mmCIF file of C-alpha atoms in Angstrom:
data_model
loop_
_atom_site.group_PDB
_atom_site.id
_atom_site.type_symbol
_atom_site.label_atom_id
_atom_site.label_comp_id
_atom_site.label_asym_id
_atom_site.label_seq_id
_atom_site.Cartn_x
_atom_site.Cartn_y
_atom_site.Cartn_z
ATOM 1 C CA MET A 1 -0.267 -0.097 -0.359
ATOM 2 C CA ASP A 2 1.589 3.300 -1.036
ATOM 3 C CA THR A 3 2.539 5.443 2.734
ATOM 4 C CA ALA A 4 0.448 8.147 0.858
ATOM 5 C CA SER A 5 -2.741 6.713 -0.333
ATOM 6 C CA SER A 6 -2.008 4.921 4.306
ATOM 7 C CA THR A 7 -1.412 8.410 5.654
ATOM 8 C CA ASP A 8 -4.648 10.687 4.074
ATOM 9 C CA ASP A 9 -7.391 7.330 4.838
ATOM 10 C CA THR A 10 -5.994 8.110 8.106
ATOM 11 C CA ASP A 11 -7.054 11.322 8.511
ATOM 12 C CA THR A 12 -10.056 11.012 6.923
ATOM 13 C CA ILE A 13 -11.115 8.113 9.505
ATOM 14 C CA SER A 14 -10.161 10.221 11.987
ATOM 15 C CA THR A 15 -11.411 14.097 10.726
ATOM 16 C CA GLU A 16 -14.738 11.783 9.946
ATOM 17 C CA ALA A 17 -14.763 10.381 13.562
ATOM 18 C CA SER A 18 -15.800 13.719 15.169
ATOM 19 C CA ILE A 19 -18.603 14.827 12.631
ATOM 20 C CA PRO A 20 -21.886 12.264 13.734
ATOM 21 C CA LYS A 21 -22.354 9.789 11.129
ATOM 22 C CA SER A 22 -26.419 9.942 9.927
ATOM 23 C CA LYS A 23 -27.606 8.681 7.163
ATOM 24 C CA GLY A 24 -24.781 8.595 3.344
ATOM 25 C CA ARG A 25 -22.797 11.041 3.136
ATOM 26 C CA PRO A 26 -22.113 12.598 6.889
ATOM 27 C CA LYS A 27 -23.154 15.677 7.401
ATOM 28 C CA PHE A 28 -20.005 18.925 7.604
ATOM 29 C CA ARG A 29 -20.869 21.145 9.998
ATOM 30 C CA PRO A 30 -17.364 23.322 11.099
ATOM 31 C CA ALA A 31 -18.652 23.556 14.503
ATOM 32 C CA TYR A 32 -17.099 19.017 14.880
ATOM 33 C CA LEU A 33 -13.458 20.198 12.964
ATOM 34 C CA ALA A 34 -10.835 20.709 16.106
ATOM 35 C CA ALA A 35 -10.571 23.829 17.591
ATOM 36 C CA ALA A 36 -7.559 24.961 14.667
ATOM 37 C CA GLU A 37 -9.494 23.462 11.959
ATOM 38 C CA ARG A 38 -12.168 24.780 11.619
ATOM 39 C CA ARG A 39 -10.731 27.932 12.759
ATOM 40 C CA GLN A 40 -8.810 28.063 9.581
ATOM 41 C CA PHE A 41 -11.771 26.987 7.668
ATOM 42 C CA LEU A 42 -13.777 30.375 7.909
ATOM 43 C CA HIS A 43 -11.382 32.483 7.070
ATOM 44 C CA GLU A 44 -11.381 30.741 3.716
ATOM 45 C CA MET A 45 -15.211 30.824 3.757
ATOM 46 C CA VAL A 46 -14.531 34.717 4.037
ATOM 47 C CA LYS A 47 -12.509 33.853 1.573
ATOM 48 C CA CYS A 48 -14.560 32.841 -1.426
ATOM 49 C CA LEU A 49 -17.505 35.427 -0.405
ATOM 50 C CA PRO A 50 -17.828 38.100 -3.123
ATOM 51 C CA GLN A 51 -16.435 41.285 -3.168
ATOM 52 C CA PRO A 52 -18.290 43.357 -2.429
ATOM 53 C CA VAL A 53 -19.601 40.671 0.646
ATOM 54 C CA GLN A 54 -15.828 40.961 1.823
ATOM 55 C CA ASP A 55 -16.362 44.414 1.652
ATOM 56 C CA ARG A 56 -18.911 44.751 4.131
ATOM 57 C CA ILE A 57 -17.220 42.621 6.310
ATOM 58 C CA ILE A 58 -14.959 45.198 6.669
ATOM 59 C CA VAL A 59 -16.545 48.042 7.897
ATOM 60 C CA LEU A 60 -18.520 45.851 10.341
ATOM 61 C CA LYS A 61 -15.606 44.657 11.877
ATOM 62 C CA ASN A 62 -14.459 48.379 11.516
ATOM 63 C CA THR A 63 -17.631 49.614 14.068
ATOM 64 C CA GLN A 64 -16.607 46.494 15.988
ATOM 65 C CA LEU A 65 -13.703 48.365 15.889
ATOM 66 C CA ASP A 66 -15.263 51.358 17.957
ATOM 67 C CA HIS A 67 -17.735 49.198 20.061
ATOM 68 C CA ILE A 68 -13.725 48.177 21.167
ATOM 69 C CA SER A 69 -12.873 51.858 21.758
ATOM 70 C CA LYS A 70 -16.169 52.851 23.470
ATOM 71 C CA ASP A 71 -15.781 48.985 26.132
ATOM 72 C CA ALA A 72 -12.348 50.259 26.748
ATOM 73 C CA ASP A 73 -13.956 53.708 27.975
ATOM 74 C CA PHE A 74 -16.958 51.922 30.523
ATOM 75 C CA TYR A 75 -13.917 49.810 32.512
ATOM 76 C CA GLN A 76 -11.895 52.410 32.909
ATOM 77 C CA GLU A 77 -15.663 54.567 34.612
ATOM 78 C CA ILE A 78 -15.673 51.613 36.204
ATOM 79 C CA ASN A 79 -12.756 51.484 37.832
ATOM 80 C CA MET A 80 -12.786 55.094 38.765
ATOM 81 C CA LEU A 81 -16.201 53.900 40.656
ATOM 82 C CA GLU A 82 -14.707 51.741 42.745
ATOM 83 C CA VAL A 83 -11.675 54.458 43.579
ATOM 84 C CA LYS A 84 -14.453 55.701 44.723
ATOM 85 C CA TYR A 85 -16.637 53.222 46.633
ATOM 86 C CA ALA A 86 -12.783 51.430 47.863
ATOM 87 C CA ALA A 87 -13.566 54.775 50.487
ATOM 88 C CA LYS A 88 -17.253 53.383 51.751
ATOM 89 C CA TYR A 89 -16.044 49.498 52.074
ATOM 90 C CA GLN A 90 -12.840 50.727 54.521
ATOM 91 C CA ASP A 91 -15.432 51.446 57.466
ATOM 92 C CA TYR A 92 -16.809 47.568 56.813
ATOM 93 C CA TYR A 93 -13.425 46.782 56.292
ATOM 94 C CA ASP A 94 -12.525 48.933 60.150
ATOM 95 C CA ARG A 95 -14.793 47.274 62.079
ATOM 96 C CA ARG A 96 -14.380 43.267 61.290
ATOM 97 C CA LEU A 97 -10.237 44.195 62.064
ATOM 98 C CA LYS A 98 -11.135 45.177 65.289
ATOM 99 C CA ILE A 99 -13.466 42.155 66.264
ATOM 100 C CA ILE A 100 -11.943 39.902 64.172
ATOM 101 C CA THR A 101 -8.933 41.136 66.427
ATOM 102 C CA GLY A 102 -10.834 41.390 69.436
ATOM 103 C CA LYS A 103 -10.480 45.235 69.889
ATOM 104 C CA VAL A 104 -14.308 45.134 70.141
ATOM 105 C CA ASP A 105 -16.314 42.471 71.576
ATOM 106 C CA PRO A 106 -20.093 43.038 69.590
ATOM 107 C CA PRO A 107 -22.707 43.432 71.308
ATOM 108 C CA LYS A 108 -24.617 39.301 70.460
ATOM 109 C CA GLN A 109 -26.946 40.014 67.555
ATOM 110 C CA GLU A 110 -29.867 37.598 65.491
ATOM 111 C CA ALA A 111 -28.811 36.248 62.011
ATOM 112 C CA LYS A 112 -30.341 38.274 58.982
ATOM 113 C CA TRP A 113 -30.246 35.368 56.878
ATOM 114 C CA ARG A 114 -31.533 31.729 56.481
ATOM 115 C CA THR A 115 -29.783 29.158 57.853
ATOM 116 C CA VAL A 116 -29.626 25.668 57.001
ATOM 117 C CA GLU A 117 -29.083 22.643 58.964
ATOM 118 C CA VAL A 118 -25.736 20.478 57.976
ATOM 119 C CA ASP A 119 -26.018 17.773 55.964
ATOM 120 C CA GLU A 120 -24.203 14.457 58.199
ATOM 121 C CA LYS A 121 -24.606 13.544 54.996
ATOM 122 C CA ALA A 122 -22.073 15.619 53.291
ATOM 123 C CA LYS A 123 -19.023 14.385 55.435
ATOM 124 C CA GLY A 124 -18.874 11.181 53.395
ATOM 125 C CA ASP A 125 -15.687 9.324 55.219
ATOM 126 C CA TYR A 126 -14.494 11.807 56.899
ATOM 127 C CA ASP A 127 -13.583 11.908 60.476
ATOM 128 C CA PHE A 128 -13.830 15.554 61.770
ATOM 129 C CA ASP A 129 -12.889 15.043 65.021
ATOM 130 C CA GLU A 130 -8.684 15.118 65.173
ATOM 131 C CA ALA A 131 -9.155 18.360 62.924
ATOM 132 C CA MET A 132 -12.384 19.760 64.812
ATOM 133 C CA ARG A 133 -9.707 19.553 67.715
ATOM 134 C CA GLN A 134 -8.118 23.231 67.605
ATOM 135 C CA TYR A 135 -10.610 24.433 67.623
ATOM 136 C CA LYS A 136 -12.611 22.895 70.499
ATOM 137 C CA ALA A 137 -9.886 23.712 72.225
ATOM 138 C CA LEU A 138 -10.950 27.396 72.185
ATOM 139 C CA THR A 139 -12.556 29.268 75.471
ATOM 140 C CA ASP A 140 -14.733 32.043 75.881
ATOM 141 C CA ASN A 141 -11.811 34.014 76.595
ATOM 142 C CA ASP A 142 -10.095 34.506 73.275
ATOM 143 C CA PRO A 143 -10.508 37.614 71.878
ATOM 144 C CA GLY A 144 -11.578 38.509 68.479
ATOM 145 C CA ILE A 145 -11.256 35.684 65.947
ATOM 146 C CA PRO A 146 -8.183 33.259 66.105
ATOM 147 C CA ASN A 147 -6.056 32.369 63.228
ATOM 148 C CA PHE A 148 -9.168 34.528 60.789
ATOM 149 C CA TRP A 149 -6.951 34.593 57.758
ATOM 150 C CA TYR A 150 -5.280 31.755 58.200
ATOM 151 C CA THR A 151 -7.496 29.097 58.259
ATOM 152 C CA ILE A 152 -9.506 31.644 54.610
ATOM 153 C CA PHE A 153 -5.994 30.175 53.563
ATOM 154 C CA ARG A 154 -6.969 26.335 54.599
ATOM 155 C CA ASN A 155 -8.985 26.324 53.837
ATOM 156 C CA VAL A 156 -9.498 27.950 49.497
ATOM 157 C CA ASP A 157 -8.164 25.210 47.230
ATOM 158 C CA ILE A 158 -5.948 27.818 45.161
ATOM 159 C CA LEU A 159 -4.866 29.572 48.281
ATOM 160 C CA SER A 160 -3.725 26.348 50.036
ATOM 161 C CA HIS A 161 -1.464 25.263 47.702
ATOM 162 C CA MET A 162 0.222 28.596 47.687
ATOM 163 C CA VAL A 163 1.435 27.108 51.617
ATOM 164 C CA TYR A 164 3.556 24.646 52.596
ATOM 165 C CA LYS A 165 4.916 23.702 55.661
ATOM 166 C CA GLN A 166 7.833 25.783 56.886
ATOM 167 C CA ASP A 167 4.756 29.106 56.601
ATOM 168 C CA GLU A 168 2.320 27.930 59.246
ATOM 169 C CA PRO A 169 3.038 29.777 62.039
ATOM 170 C CA ALA A 170 4.291 32.830 60.171
ATOM 171 C CA LEU A 171 0.705 32.850 58.531
ATOM 172 C CA LYS A 172 -0.918 32.634 62.098
ATOM 173 C CA LYS A 173 0.022 35.789 62.413
ATOM 174 C CA LEU A 174 -1.399 37.031 59.694
ATOM 175 C CA LYS A 175 -3.188 40.760 61.563
ATOM 176 C CA ASN A 176 -4.923 41.693 58.438
ATOM 177 C CA ILE A 177 -5.471 41.978 53.929
ATOM 178 C CA VAL A 178 -6.207 44.572 52.724
ATOM 179 C CA GLU A 179 -6.232 47.288 49.268
ATOM 180 C CA ARG A 180 -5.079 49.439 48.826
ATOM 181 C CA ILE A 181 -5.311 52.590 46.099
ATOM 182 C CA ASP A 182 -2.757 55.522 45.666
ATOM 183 C CA GLU A 183 -3.987 55.514 41.220
ATOM 184 C CA PRO A 184 -6.887 54.925 38.848
ATOM 185 C CA ASN A 185 -4.814 52.503 36.946
ATOM 186 C CA GLU A 186 -3.257 49.655 39.771
ATOM 187 C CA PHE A 187 -4.086 48.082 43.694
ATOM 188 C CA THR A 188 -1.390 47.215 46.145
ATOM 189 C CA LEU A 189 -2.408 44.042 48.306
ATOM 190 C CA GLU A 190 -1.135 45.001 52.239
ATOM 191 C CA PHE A 191 -0.375 42.097 53.528
ATOM 192 C CA HIS A 192 -0.368 42.758 58.023
ATOM 193 C CA PHE A 193 1.092 41.035 60.476
ATOM 194 C CA TYR A 194 2.134 40.595 64.262
ATOM 195 C CA GLU A 195 5.073 41.082 65.313
ATOM 196 C CA ASN A 196 7.097 37.519 64.925
ATOM 197 C CA GLU A 197 10.214 35.599 64.339
ATOM 198 C CA PHE A 198 10.692 35.711 61.024
ATOM 199 C CA PHE A 199 10.778 38.980 59.678
ATOM 200 C CA THR A 200 10.841 41.984 61.111
ATOM 201 C CA ASP A 201 8.426 44.166 58.364
ATOM 202 C CA SER A 202 4.776 45.082 59.964
ATOM 203 C CA VAL A 203 3.154 44.853 56.239
ATOM 204 C CA LEU A 204 3.860 43.108 53.041
ATOM 205 C CA THR A 205 3.013 44.595 49.926
ATOM 206 C CA LYS A 206 2.317 43.043 45.894
ATOM 207 C CA ARG A 207 0.791 45.670 43.386
ATOM 208 C CA TYR A 208 -0.499 45.007 40.363
ATOM 209 C CA ILE A 209 -0.360 47.142 36.982
ATOM 210 C CA LEU A 210 -3.684 47.254 34.992
ATOM 211 C CA ASN A 211 -4.194 48.436 31.062
ATOM 212 C CA PHE A 212 -7.216 49.050 30.174
ATOM 213 C CA ALA A 213 -6.658 49.855 25.808
ATOM 214 C CA PRO A 214 -7.032 47.325 23.906
ATOM 215 C CA ASN A 215 -4.143 44.738 22.107
ATOM 216 C CA SER A 216 -3.360 47.441 18.409
ATOM 217 C CA THR A 217 -1.962 43.431 17.509
ATOM 218 C CA ALA A 218 -5.513 41.124 19.118
ATOM 219 C CA PRO A 219 -7.616 44.049 19.359
ATOM 220 C CA PHE A 220 -11.087 41.955 18.641
ATOM 221 C CA LYS A 221 -10.186 40.148 21.791
ATOM 222 C CA TYR A 222 -10.970 43.132 24.561
ATOM 223 C CA GLU A 223 -12.142 41.810 26.760
ATOM 224 C CA GLY A 224 -11.077 44.281 29.486
ATOM 225 C CA PRO A 225 -8.895 46.119 31.340
ATOM 226 C CA VAL A 226 -5.846 43.153 32.944
ATOM 227 C CA ILE A 227 -2.930 42.693 34.535
ATOM 228 C CA SER A 228 0.205 44.280 33.114
ATOM 229 C CA GLN A 229 2.136 43.369 35.917
ATOM 230 C CA SER A 230 2.520 42.880 39.495
ATOM 231 C CA ILE A 231 5.809 43.789 42.023
ATOM 232 C CA GLY A 232 6.287 42.628 45.201
ATOM 233 C CA CYS A 233 8.604 44.161 47.772
ATOM 234 C CA ASP A 234 11.988 42.657 50.149
ATOM 235 C CA ILE A 235 11.360 40.868 53.010
ATOM 236 C CA ASN A 236 13.682 42.044 56.183
ATOM 237 C CA TRP A 237 14.419 38.559 57.102
ATOM 238 C CA LYS A 238 15.548 37.787 60.969
ATOM 239 C CA LYS A 239 18.564 36.011 61.460
ATOM 240 C CA ASN A 240 18.823 32.158 60.009
ATOM 241 C CA MET A 241 14.470 32.339 59.919
ATOM 242 C CA ASN A 242 14.469 33.232 56.093
ATOM 243 C CA LEU A 243 11.499 30.952 54.765
ATOM 244 C CA THR A 244 12.601 30.622 50.835
ATOM 245 C CA ILE A 245 15.722 29.241 51.545
ATOM 246 C CA THR A 246 17.335 25.921 52.691
ATOM 247 C CA ALA A 247 20.501 24.495 53.328
ATOM 248 C CA VAL A 248 21.117 21.991 51.978
ATOM 249 C CA LYS A 249 24.867 19.824 52.710
ATOM 250 C CA LYS A 250 26.921 19.834 49.407
ATOM 251 C CA LYS A 251 30.751 18.072 48.767
ATOM 252 C CA LEU A 252 32.582 21.266 47.091
ATOM 253 C CA HIS A 253 34.936 18.570 45.229
ATOM 254 C CA ARG A 254 34.875 14.874 45.080
ATOM 255 C CA LYS A 255 37.317 13.779 47.121
ATOM 256 C CA ASP A 256 36.463 16.647 50.061
ATOM 257 C CA SER A 257 35.778 14.525 52.528
ATOM 258 C CA LYS A 258 34.051 17.793 54.398
ATOM 259 C CA MET A 259 30.115 19.238 53.526
ATOM 260 C CA HIS A 260 29.711 22.587 53.081
ATOM 261 C CA PHE A 261 26.267 23.590 53.002
ATOM 262 C CA LYS A 262 24.077 25.828 51.288
ATOM 263 C CA ASN A 263 21.315 28.063 50.689
ATOM 264 C CA VAL A 264 18.859 26.591 47.919
ATOM 265 C CA PRO A 265 14.877 28.102 47.552
ATOM 266 C CA ARG A 266 12.367 26.153 48.170
ATOM 267 C CA ASN A 267 8.452 26.848 47.667
ATOM 268 C CA SER A 268 7.150 28.551 49.949
ATOM 269 C CA PHE A 269 3.890 30.882 49.814
ATOM 270 C CA PHE A 270 6.218 34.769 50.658
ATOM 271 C CA ASN A 271 7.711 33.419 46.961
ATOM 272 C CA PHE A 272 4.887 35.914 46.533
ATOM 273 C CA PHE A 273 6.442 39.024 47.286
ATOM 274 C CA ASN A 274 8.438 37.980 45.013
ATOM 275 C CA PRO A 275 7.141 38.063 41.183
ATOM 276 C CA PRO A 276 9.810 37.213 38.010
ATOM 277 C CA ILE A 277 11.129 40.970 37.136
ATOM 278 C CA GLU A 278 11.511 40.874 33.594
ATOM 279 C CA GLN A 279 8.090 40.603 32.768
ATOM 280 C CA ASN A 280 8.051 41.295 28.904
ATOM 281 C CA PHE A 281 6.507 37.473 28.004
ATOM 282 C CA ASP A 282 7.789 37.751 24.149
ATOM 283 C CA LEU A 283 11.070 37.172 25.832
ATOM 284 C CA ILE A 284 10.157 34.416 28.847
ATOM 285 C CA ASP A 285 9.814 31.094 28.691
ATOM 286 C CA ASP A 286 6.633 28.977 29.311
ATOM 287 C CA ASP A 287 6.754 28.224 32.642
ATOM 288 C CA VAL A 288 8.214 32.104 33.644
ATOM 289 C CA LYS A 289 4.838 33.213 31.478
ATOM 290 C CA GLU A 290 2.724 30.371 33.592
ATOM 291 C CA THR A 291 3.025 31.594 36.739
ATOM 292 C CA LEU A 292 3.153 35.177 36.522
ATOM 293 C CA SER A 293 -0.787 34.483 34.393
ATOM 294 C CA THR A 294 -0.938 32.348 37.859
ATOM 295 C CA ASP A 295 0.214 35.696 40.665
ATOM 296 C CA TYR A 296 -2.183 38.186 38.353
ATOM 297 C CA ASP A 297 -4.756 35.230 38.864
ATOM 298 C CA ILE A 298 -4.040 34.775 42.596
ATOM 299 C CA GLY A 299 -3.838 38.223 42.929
ATOM 300 C CA LEU A 300 -6.672 39.519 42.100
ATOM 301 C CA PHE A 301 -8.223 36.250 43.374
ATOM 302 C CA ILE A 302 -7.524 38.077 46.649
ATOM 303 C CA ARG A 303 -8.972 40.975 45.742
ATOM 304 C CA SER A 304 -12.363 40.898 44.210
ATOM 305 C CA ARG A 305 -13.239 37.607 46.670
ATOM 306 C CA ILE A 306 -10.924 37.021 49.717
ATOM 307 C CA ILE A 307 -10.993 40.845 51.642
ATOM 308 C CA PRO A 308 -14.615 41.491 50.525
ATOM 309 C CA LYS A 309 -16.303 38.536 51.223
ATOM 310 C CA ALA A 310 -13.248 37.401 53.454
ATOM 311 C CA ILE A 311 -15.734 36.018 56.600
ATOM 312 C CA LEU A 312 -17.843 33.679 54.541
ATOM 313 C CA TYR A 313 -14.828 32.637 52.678
ATOM 314 C CA TYR A 314 -14.074 31.576 57.134
ATOM 315 C CA THR A 315 -17.698 29.564 57.368
ATOM 316 C CA GLY A 316 -17.519 27.572 54.203
ATOM 317 C CA GLU A 317 -20.229 29.603 52.650
ATOM 318 C CA LEU A 318 -17.617 30.092 49.844
ATOM 319 C CA SER A 319 -15.274 28.060 48.749
ATOM 320 C CA GLU A 320 -13.741 28.428 45.439
ATOM 321 C CA PHE A 321 -13.733 30.299 42.509
ATOM 322 C CA ASP A 322 -15.615 28.942 40.302
ATOM 323 C CA PRO A 323 -15.844 30.698 36.418
ATOM 324 C CA SER A 324 -18.186 28.831 35.783
ATOM 325 C CA SER A 325 -20.221 28.895 39.329
ATOM 326 C CA SER A 326 -22.837 33.007 40.090
ATOM 327 C CA GLU A 327 -20.032 34.309 42.191
ATOM 328 C CA SER A 328 -18.637 35.239 38.730
ATOM 329 C CA SER A 329 -19.877 37.749 36.965
ATOM 330 C CA SER A 330 -20.956 38.247 33.129
ATOM 331 C CA ASP A 331 -18.045 40.407 33.219
ATOM 332 C CA GLU A 332 -15.302 37.274 33.845
ATOM 333 C CA THR A 333 -13.775 35.923 30.393
ATOM 334 C CA THR A 334 -10.546 34.450 29.720
ATOM 335 C CA SER A 335 -8.804 35.245 26.435
ATOM 336 C CA SER A 336 -5.276 36.152 25.176
ATOM 337 C CA ASP A 337 -4.500 38.199 22.048
ATOM 338 C CA ASP A 338 -1.826 36.353 19.575
ATOM 339 C CA SER A 339 -2.431 32.344 21.491
ATOM 340 C CA ASP A 340 -5.708 31.463 19.831
ATOM 341 C CA GLU A 341 -4.750 27.731 19.853
ATOM 342 C CA ASP A 342 -4.399 27.670 22.697
ATOM 343 C CA ASP A 343 -7.223 29.399 24.079
ATOM 344 C CA ASP A 344 -9.324 26.570 21.995
ATOM 345 C CA ASP A 345 -7.583 24.308 22.105
ATOM 346 C CA ASP A 346 -8.692 24.163 25.078
ATOM 347 C CA ASP A 347 -11.989 22.392 23.254
ATOM 348 C CA ASP A 348 -10.160 19.713 22.832
ATOM 349 C CA GLU A 349 -8.129 19.450 26.429
ATOM 350 C CA ASN A 350 -11.515 19.182 28.635
ATOM 351 C CA GLU A 351 -12.169 15.452 28.763
ATOM 352 C CA ASN A 352 -8.866 15.759 30.432
ATOM 353 C CA ASP A 353 -8.246 18.368 32.484
ATOM 354 C CA ASP A 354 -10.796 16.750 35.721
ATOM 355 C CA GLU A 355 -8.341 13.703 35.727
ATOM 356 C CA ASN A 356 -4.818 16.681 34.852
ATOM 357 C CA GLU A 357 -5.683 18.561 38.450
ATOM 358 C CA ASN A 358 -6.646 15.791 40.258
ATOM 359 C CA ASP A 359 -3.523 14.160 39.782
ATOM 360 C CA ASP A 360 -2.031 17.932 39.720
ATOM 361 C CA GLU A 361 -2.919 18.315 43.142
ATOM 362 C CA ASN A 362 -2.491 14.726 44.635
ATOM 363 C CA GLU A 363 0.994 15.422 43.521
ATOM 364 C CA ASN A 364 0.822 19.241 45.419
ATOM 365 C CA ASP A 365 -0.658 17.959 48.445
ATOM 366 C CA ASP A 366 2.201 15.360 49.300
ATOM 367 C CA GLU A 367 4.428 18.421 49.037
ATOM 368 C CA ASN A 368 2.634 20.728 51.175
ATOM 369 C CA GLU A 369 2.294 17.437 53.744
ATOM 370 C CA ASN A 370 6.532 15.892 53.302
ATOM 371 C CA ASP A 371 8.666 19.772 54.056
ATOM 372 C CA ASP A 372 12.143 16.620 53.844
ATOM 373 C CA GLU A 373 10.966 16.863 49.889
ATOM 374 C CA ASN A 374 10.152 20.707 49.098
ATOM 375 C CA GLU A 375 13.529 21.100 50.481
ATOM 376 C CA GLY A 376 16.121 21.869 48.468
ATOM 377 C CA ALA A 377 13.600 22.365 45.112
ATOM 378 C CA ALA A 378 13.380 24.849 43.136
ATOM 379 C CA GLY A 379 12.269 27.858 43.800
ATOM 380 C CA CYS A 380 8.847 29.056 42.335
ATOM 381 C CA SER A 381 8.740 32.948 42.115
ATOM 382 C CA GLY A 382 5.257 34.361 42.934
ATOM 383 C CA ALA A 383 4.182 31.108 44.975
ATOM 384 C CA CYS A 384 3.020 29.382 42.564
ATOM 385 C CA ALA A 385 4.534 26.867 41.590
ATOM 386 C CA SER A 386 1.741 24.206 43.040
ATOM 387 C CA ALA A 387 -0.895 26.692 43.080
ATOM 388 C CA CYS A 388 -0.583 26.697 38.379
ATOM 389 C CA ALA A 389 -1.986 22.303 39.069
ATOM 390 C CA SER A 390 -5.913 23.814 40.485
ATOM 391 C CA ALA A 391 -5.300 28.401 39.366
ATOM 392 C CA CYS A 392 -8.973 29.485 38.482
ATOM 393 C CA ALA A 393 -9.091 30.307 34.537
ATOM 394 C CA SER A 394 -9.988 33.714 36.189
ATOM 395 C CA ALA A 395 -9.993 35.210 39.354
ATOM 396 C CA SER A 396 -12.116 38.619 38.412
ATOM 397 C CA GLY A 397 -14.770 39.200 40.697
ATOM 398 C CA GLY A 398 -18.706 40.942 40.146
ATOM 399 C CA GLY A 399 -21.311 42.898 42.639
ATOM 400 C CA ALA A 400 -20.288 44.774 45.274
ATOM 401 C CA GLY A 401 -16.035 45.579 46.376
ATOM 402 C CA GLY A 402 -15.914 42.655 42.898
ATOM 403 C CA SER A 403 -13.892 43.994 40.790
ATOM 404 C CA PRO A 404 -14.529 43.085 36.355
ATOM 405 C CA ILE A 405 -11.292 42.503 35.716
ATOM 406 C CA ALA A 406 -10.737 40.048 33.123
ATOM 407 C CA ALA A 407 -7.802 36.978 34.098
ATOM 408 C CA SER A 408 -5.991 33.606 32.273
ATOM 409 C CA PRO A 409 -3.088 31.817 32.814
ATOM 410 C CA VAL A 410 -2.008 32.841 29.448
ATOM 411 C CA PRO A 411 0.006 35.024 28.378
ATOM 412 C CA ASN A 412 0.438 37.280 24.711
ATOM 413 C CA PRO A 413 4.199 36.072 24.239
ATOM 414 C CA GLY A 414 3.246 39.489 21.760
ATOM 415 C CA VAL A 415 4.088 43.130 23.629
ATOM 416 C CA ALA A 416 6.396 44.376 26.300
ATOM 417 C CA ASN A 417 6.097 44.070 28.848
ATOM 418 C CA GLU A 418 1.962 42.857 29.011
ATOM 419 C CA CYS A 419 0.814 39.756 29.422
ATOM 420 C CA ASN A 420 -3.128 40.648 28.142
ATOM 421 C CA HIS A 421 -5.535 37.914 29.170
ATOM 422 C CA GLN A 422 -7.984 39.905 27.369
#
């Protein structure tokens, strides 16, 4: 049999296998093609149209660009409105902080919401008693809500993957997380800590720069403002207390019998404050792109979900961001400007997503539980290596205290200093 003929036959069978069969010849529909093939077919379809029709399509696409320009103005005004309301939300955040830290013991109130009885069957085979001991050990005399923010980090999957065993004592000293808006096109996350044995700083910061303009190389993919850069801060570690490095024994020479210690990076939540310096997606490799994209997603998730709704994540009314749930806003979208194939290929990979995520999460759980395995591991800038497996495609929020900013794990390699998550 001729090799070329064999290959052609195989391709034909493969293509037709994805098309529902009907009596006689299979009915062709572009929707049944793979993403890249579908896109190419539609491009070719337009080229086959009469020239007057193609001219009208050009006019409509130009009109679409005008619409996108108005979209950019709309999101800019939304951002200004968020800045305005930030001050109004501050009273609520101040009151919450006083209650959490025990500075204020509020009078007892009746619940304003309809309570729902806990379904015992929802526990499955898990025995909660052991995990509940630390909470049952609290007394009526304990002020505030102990370990409030630490508990949230442990409750929420995407955040839990950022936390390693050595981080836990430091995170139990986390006093508050707030958002500061000094400029309209940026926001800063502030992590306030009690005095602790690990570092001298009382506040650690993570700053995010926003880009509201459509990407000139892919304007039709505009879905709203995107994060273009994140900037961390230096942490002033106390002597021998740096949680982001570990000392490993190493011989300098093969014949050297003396063991030497060398500091090497290791995974830690506090790498979140040390994102990659180079954020030009045209210059960095795929691993760094993924790290940055996840870093942006987590920043948006903390800003738009955790900060305004912290108590609901503490109690479990909310547990994770799900783009398909009612928590998400209709403005929340995920795409990128030059990654058409990456985005559309997701259609073909969805069937494997659950299995891959479960595998990654199991591996990350093992890493978190086994501190020895973490030691000596390569440092993960942005504290995102383990979080990547479970990071949501879009960590933006909607509603009061939320944000319509779009985010995506798919970067823009075509624009300097920009991760266009449009």
